[in-house]
Amino acid sequence: ILWHHEGHAKKEGEMCVTTIDLLLQWMAVIHTSFAKDVLSNFPKVAIVGTHSDLLNAEDKKKIKAEIEVKCRDRHFEDILTDITFVDNTTAGKGEMEDQAITDIR
């Protein structure tokens, strides 16, 4: 299967794959790789959206809710610890840095 990333020209035979599809696939790998272990030994995953400056509060709320529902549907909620958004354009800019970046550190 060839993957097509949203926003690019789709070629014949390609399957459309969104960013959330790729995220869920990555979480499935983590989840199944550790499925044989006791649940408490599962790695914990925090999802960080790095373009907070491009989203309004309502968009962030909708995206977070969509990720939570899709993770719950796939039983990934046991490894998901947090979903947060940061303005990555402020990284390393001292006092101007997004507080969310500082909190993650």
Coordinates of N, CA and C in Angstrom, one line a residue:
I1 N 0.9 -1.2 0.0 CA 0.0 0.0 0.0 C 0.9 1.2 0.0
L2 N 0.7 2.1 -0.9 CA 1.3 3.4 -0.9 C 0.5 4.4 -0.1
W3 N 1.2 5.2 0.6 CA 0.5 6.2 1.5 C 0.5 7.5 0.8
H4 N -0.6 8.2 1.0 CA -0.8 9.5 0.5 C -1.0 10.4 1.7
H5 N -0.2 11.4 1.8 CA -0.3 12.4 2.9 C -1.3 13.5 2.5
E6 N -2.2 13.8 3.4 CA -3.2 14.8 3.2 C -2.6 16.1 2.7
G7 N -3.2 16.7 1.7 CA -2.6 18.0 1.2 C -1.7 17.8 0.0
H8 N -1.3 16.6 -0.3 CA -0.4 16.4 -1.5 C -1.2 15.7 -2.6
A9 N -0.8 15.8 -3.8 CA -1.5 15.2 -4.9 C -1.5 13.7 -4.8
K10 N -2.6 13.1 -4.9 CA -2.8 11.6 -4.7 C -2.6 11.0 -6.1
K11 N -1.7 9.9 -6.1 CA -1.4 9.2 -7.3 C -2.3 7.9 -7.3
E12 N -2.5 7.3 -8.4 CA -3.3 6.1 -8.5 C -2.7 5.0 -7.7
G13 N -3.6 4.4 -6.9 CA -3.2 3.2 -6.1 C -2.8 3.7 -4.7
E14 N -2.7 5.0 -4.4 CA -2.3 5.4 -3.1 C -3.6 5.5 -2.2
M15 N -3.3 5.2 -0.9 CA -4.4 5.3 0.1 C -4.2 6.6 0.9
C16 N -5.2 7.3 1.1 CA -5.2 8.6 1.8 C -4.9 8.3 3.3
V17 N -3.9 8.9 3.9 CA -3.5 8.7 5.2 C -3.4 10.1 5.9
T18 N -4.1 10.2 7.0 CA -4.0 11.5 7.7 C -3.0 11.4 8.8
T19 N -2.7 12.6 9.4 CA -1.7 12.6 10.5 C -2.2 11.8 11.6
I20 N -3.5 11.8 11.9 CA -4.0 11.0 13.0 C -3.9 9.5 12.7
D21 N -4.1 9.1 11.5 CA -3.9 7.7 11.1 C -2.5 7.3 11.4
L22 N -1.5 8.1 11.1 CA -0.1 7.8 11.3 C 0.2 7.8 12.9
L23 N -0.4 8.7 13.6 CA -0.3 8.7 15.0 C -0.8 7.4 15.7
L24 N -2.0 7.0 15.2 CA -2.6 5.8 15.7 C -1.8 4.5 15.4
Q25 N -1.3 4.6 14.2 CA -0.4 3.4 13.8 C 0.8 3.3 14.7
W26 N 1.4 4.4 15.0 CA 2.6 4.5 15.9 C 2.2 4.0 17.3
M27 N 1.0 4.4 17.8 CA 0.6 4.0 19.1 C 0.2 2.5 19.1
A28 N -0.3 2.0 18.0 CA -0.5 0.5 17.9 C 0.7 -0.3 18.0
V29 N 1.8 0.2 17.4 CA 3.1 -0.5 17.5 C 3.6 -0.5 19.0
I30 N 3.5 0.6 19.6 CA 3.9 0.7 21.1 C 3.0 -0.3 21.9
H31 N 1.7 -0.2 21.7 CA 0.7 -1.0 22.4 C 1.0 -2.5 22.2
T32 N 1.1 -2.9 21.0 CA 1.3 -4.4 20.7 C 2.7 -4.9 21.1
S33 N 3.7 -4.0 21.0 CA 5.0 -4.4 21.4 C 5.1 -4.7 22.8
F34 N 4.3 -4.1 23.7 CA 4.3 -4.4 25.1 C 3.1 -5.1 25.6
A35 N 2.3 -5.7 24.7 CA 1.0 -6.3 25.1 C 1.3 -7.5 26.0
K36 N 2.4 -8.2 25.9 CA 2.7 -9.4 26.7 C 3.1 -9.0 28.1
D37 N 3.4 -7.8 28.4 CA 3.8 -7.3 29.7 C 2.6 -7.0 30.5
V38 N 2.8 -6.9 31.8 CA 1.7 -6.4 32.7 C 1.3 -5.0 32.3
L39 N 0.1 -4.6 32.3 CA -0.4 -3.3 31.9 C 0.4 -2.2 32.6
S40 N 0.7 -2.3 33.8 CA 1.5 -1.3 34.5 C 2.9 -1.0 33.9
N41 N 3.4 -2.0 33.2 CA 4.7 -1.8 32.6 C 4.6 -1.2 31.2
F42 N 3.4 -0.9 30.7 CA 3.3 -0.2 29.4 C 4.0 1.1 29.4
P43 N 4.7 1.5 28.3 CA 5.3 2.8 28.3 C 4.1 3.8 28.3
K44 N 4.4 5.0 28.7 CA 3.4 6.1 28.7 C 3.7 7.0 27.6
V45 N 2.7 7.5 26.9 CA 2.8 8.4 25.7 C 2.1 9.7 26.0
A46 N 2.8 10.8 25.8 CA 2.2 12.1 25.8 C 2.3 12.7 24.4
I47 N 1.2 13.1 23.9 CA 1.1 13.7 22.5 C 1.2 15.2 22.6
V48 N 2.2 15.7 21.8 CA 2.4 17.2 21.8 C 2.2 17.7 20.4
G49 N 1.2 18.5 20.2 CA 1.0 19.2 19.0 C 1.9 20.5 19.0
T50 N 2.7 20.6 17.9 CA 3.7 21.6 17.9 C 3.3 22.9 17.1
H51 N 2.1 23.0 16.7 CA 1.7 24.2 16.0 C 0.6 25.0 16.6
S52 N 0.7 25.1 17.9 CA -0.4 25.8 18.7 C -0.7 27.2 18.2
D53 N 0.3 27.8 17.7 CA 0.1 29.2 17.2 C -0.8 29.3 16.0
L54 N -1.1 28.1 15.3 CA -1.9 28.1 14.2 C -3.4 27.7 14.5
L55 N -3.6 27.4 15.7 CA -5.0 26.9 16.1 C -5.6 27.8 17.2
N56 N -6.9 27.9 17.1 CA -7.6 28.6 18.2 C -8.0 27.6 19.2
A57 N -8.5 28.1 20.3 CA -8.9 27.2 21.5 C -9.9 26.1 21.1
E58 N -10.9 26.5 20.3 CA -11.9 25.5 19.8 C -11.3 24.4 19.0
D59 N -10.4 24.8 18.1 CA -9.7 23.7 17.3 C -8.9 22.8 18.1
K60 N -8.2 23.3 19.1 CA -7.4 22.5 20.0 C -8.3 21.5 20.8
K61 N -9.5 22.0 21.2 CA -10.4 21.2 22.0 C -10.9 20.1 21.1
K62 N -11.3 20.4 19.8 CA -11.8 19.4 18.9 C -10.8 18.3 18.6
I63 N -9.5 18.8 18.3 CA -8.5 17.8 18.0 C -8.2 16.9 19.2
K64 N -8.1 17.5 20.4 CA -7.9 16.7 21.6 C -9.0 15.6 21.8
A65 N -10.2 16.1 21.6 CA -11.3 15.1 21.8 C -11.3 14.0 20.7
E66 N -11.0 14.4 19.5 CA -10.9 13.4 18.4 C -9.8 12.3 18.7
I67 N -8.7 12.8 19.2 CA -7.6 11.9 19.5 C -8.0 11.0 20.7
E68 N -8.6 11.6 21.7 CA -9.0 10.8 22.9 C -10.0 9.7 22.5
V69 N -11.0 10.0 21.6 CA -12.0 9.1 21.2 C -11.4 7.9 20.4
K70 N -10.5 8.3 19.5 CA -9.8 7.3 18.6 C -8.9 6.4 19.4
C71 N -8.3 6.9 20.4 CA -7.4 6.1 21.3 C -8.3 5.2 22.2
R72 N -9.4 5.7 22.7 CA -10.3 4.9 23.5 C -10.9 3.8 22.6
D73 N -11.2 4.1 21.4 CA -11.8 3.0 20.5 C -10.8 1.9 20.3
R74 N -9.5 2.2 20.3 CA -8.5 1.2 20.0 C -7.8 0.7 21.3
H75 N -8.3 1.1 22.5 CA -7.8 0.7 23.8 C -6.4 1.1 24.0
F76 N -6.1 2.4 23.5 CA -4.8 2.9 23.8 C -4.8 3.9 25.0
E77 N -6.0 4.1 25.6 CA -6.0 5.0 26.7 C -5.2 4.6 27.9
D78 N -4.8 3.4 27.9 CA -3.9 2.9 29.0 C -2.5 3.4 28.9
I79 N -2.1 3.8 27.7 CA -0.7 4.3 27.5 C -0.7 5.8 27.3
L80 N -1.8 6.4 27.0 CA -1.9 7.9 26.7 C -2.0 8.6 28.0
T81 N -1.0 9.5 28.3 CA -1.0 10.2 29.6 C -1.5 11.7 29.4
D82 N -1.2 12.3 28.2 CA -1.5 13.7 28.1 C -1.6 14.0 26.6
I83 N -2.4 15.0 26.3 CA -2.4 15.6 24.9 C -2.3 17.1 25.2
T84 N -1.2 17.7 24.7 CA -1.0 19.2 24.9 C -0.6 19.8 23.6
F85 N -0.7 21.1 23.5 CA -0.3 21.9 22.3 C 0.7 22.9 22.8
V86 N 1.7 23.1 21.9 CA 2.8 24.1 22.2 C 3.0 25.0 21.0
D87 N 3.4 26.2 21.2 CA 3.8 27.1 20.1 C 5.3 26.9 20.0
N88 N 5.7 26.0 19.0 CA 7.1 25.7 18.9 C 7.9 26.8 18.3
T89 N 7.3 27.9 17.8 CA 8.1 29.0 17.3 C 8.7 29.8 18.4
T90 N 8.3 29.5 19.6 CA 8.9 30.3 20.8 C 9.9 29.4 21.5
A91 N 10.2 28.2 21.1 CA 11.2 27.3 21.8 C 12.5 28.0 21.9
G92 N 13.1 28.0 23.1 CA 14.4 28.5 23.3 C 14.5 30.0 23.3
K93 N 13.4 30.7 23.5 CA 13.4 32.2 23.4 C 13.2 32.8 24.8
G94 N 13.7 32.1 25.8 CA 13.7 32.6 27.2 C 12.3 32.9 27.7
E95 N 12.1 34.1 28.2 CA 10.8 34.5 28.8 C 9.7 34.5 27.8
M96 N 10.0 34.6 26.5 CA 9.0 34.6 25.4 C 8.5 33.1 25.1
E97 N 9.2 32.2 25.7 CA 8.9 30.8 25.4 C 7.5 30.4 25.9
D98 N 6.8 29.6 25.1 CA 5.5 29.1 25.5 C 5.6 28.4 26.8
Q99 N 4.8 28.7 27.8 CA 4.8 28.0 29.1 C 4.6 26.5 29.0
A100 N 3.9 26.1 28.0 CA 3.7 24.6 27.8 C 5.0 23.9 27.5
I101 N 5.9 24.6 26.8 CA 7.2 23.9 26.5 C 8.0 23.8 27.8
T102 N 8.0 24.8 28.6 CA 8.7 24.7 29.9 C 8.1 23.6 30.7
D103 N 6.7 23.5 30.7 CA 6.1 22.5 31.5 C 6.5 21.1 31.1
I104 N 6.6 20.9 29.8 CA 7.0 19.6 29.3 C 8.4 19.2 29.7
R105 N 9.3 20.2 29.7 CA 10.7 19.9 30.1 C 10.7 19.5 31.6

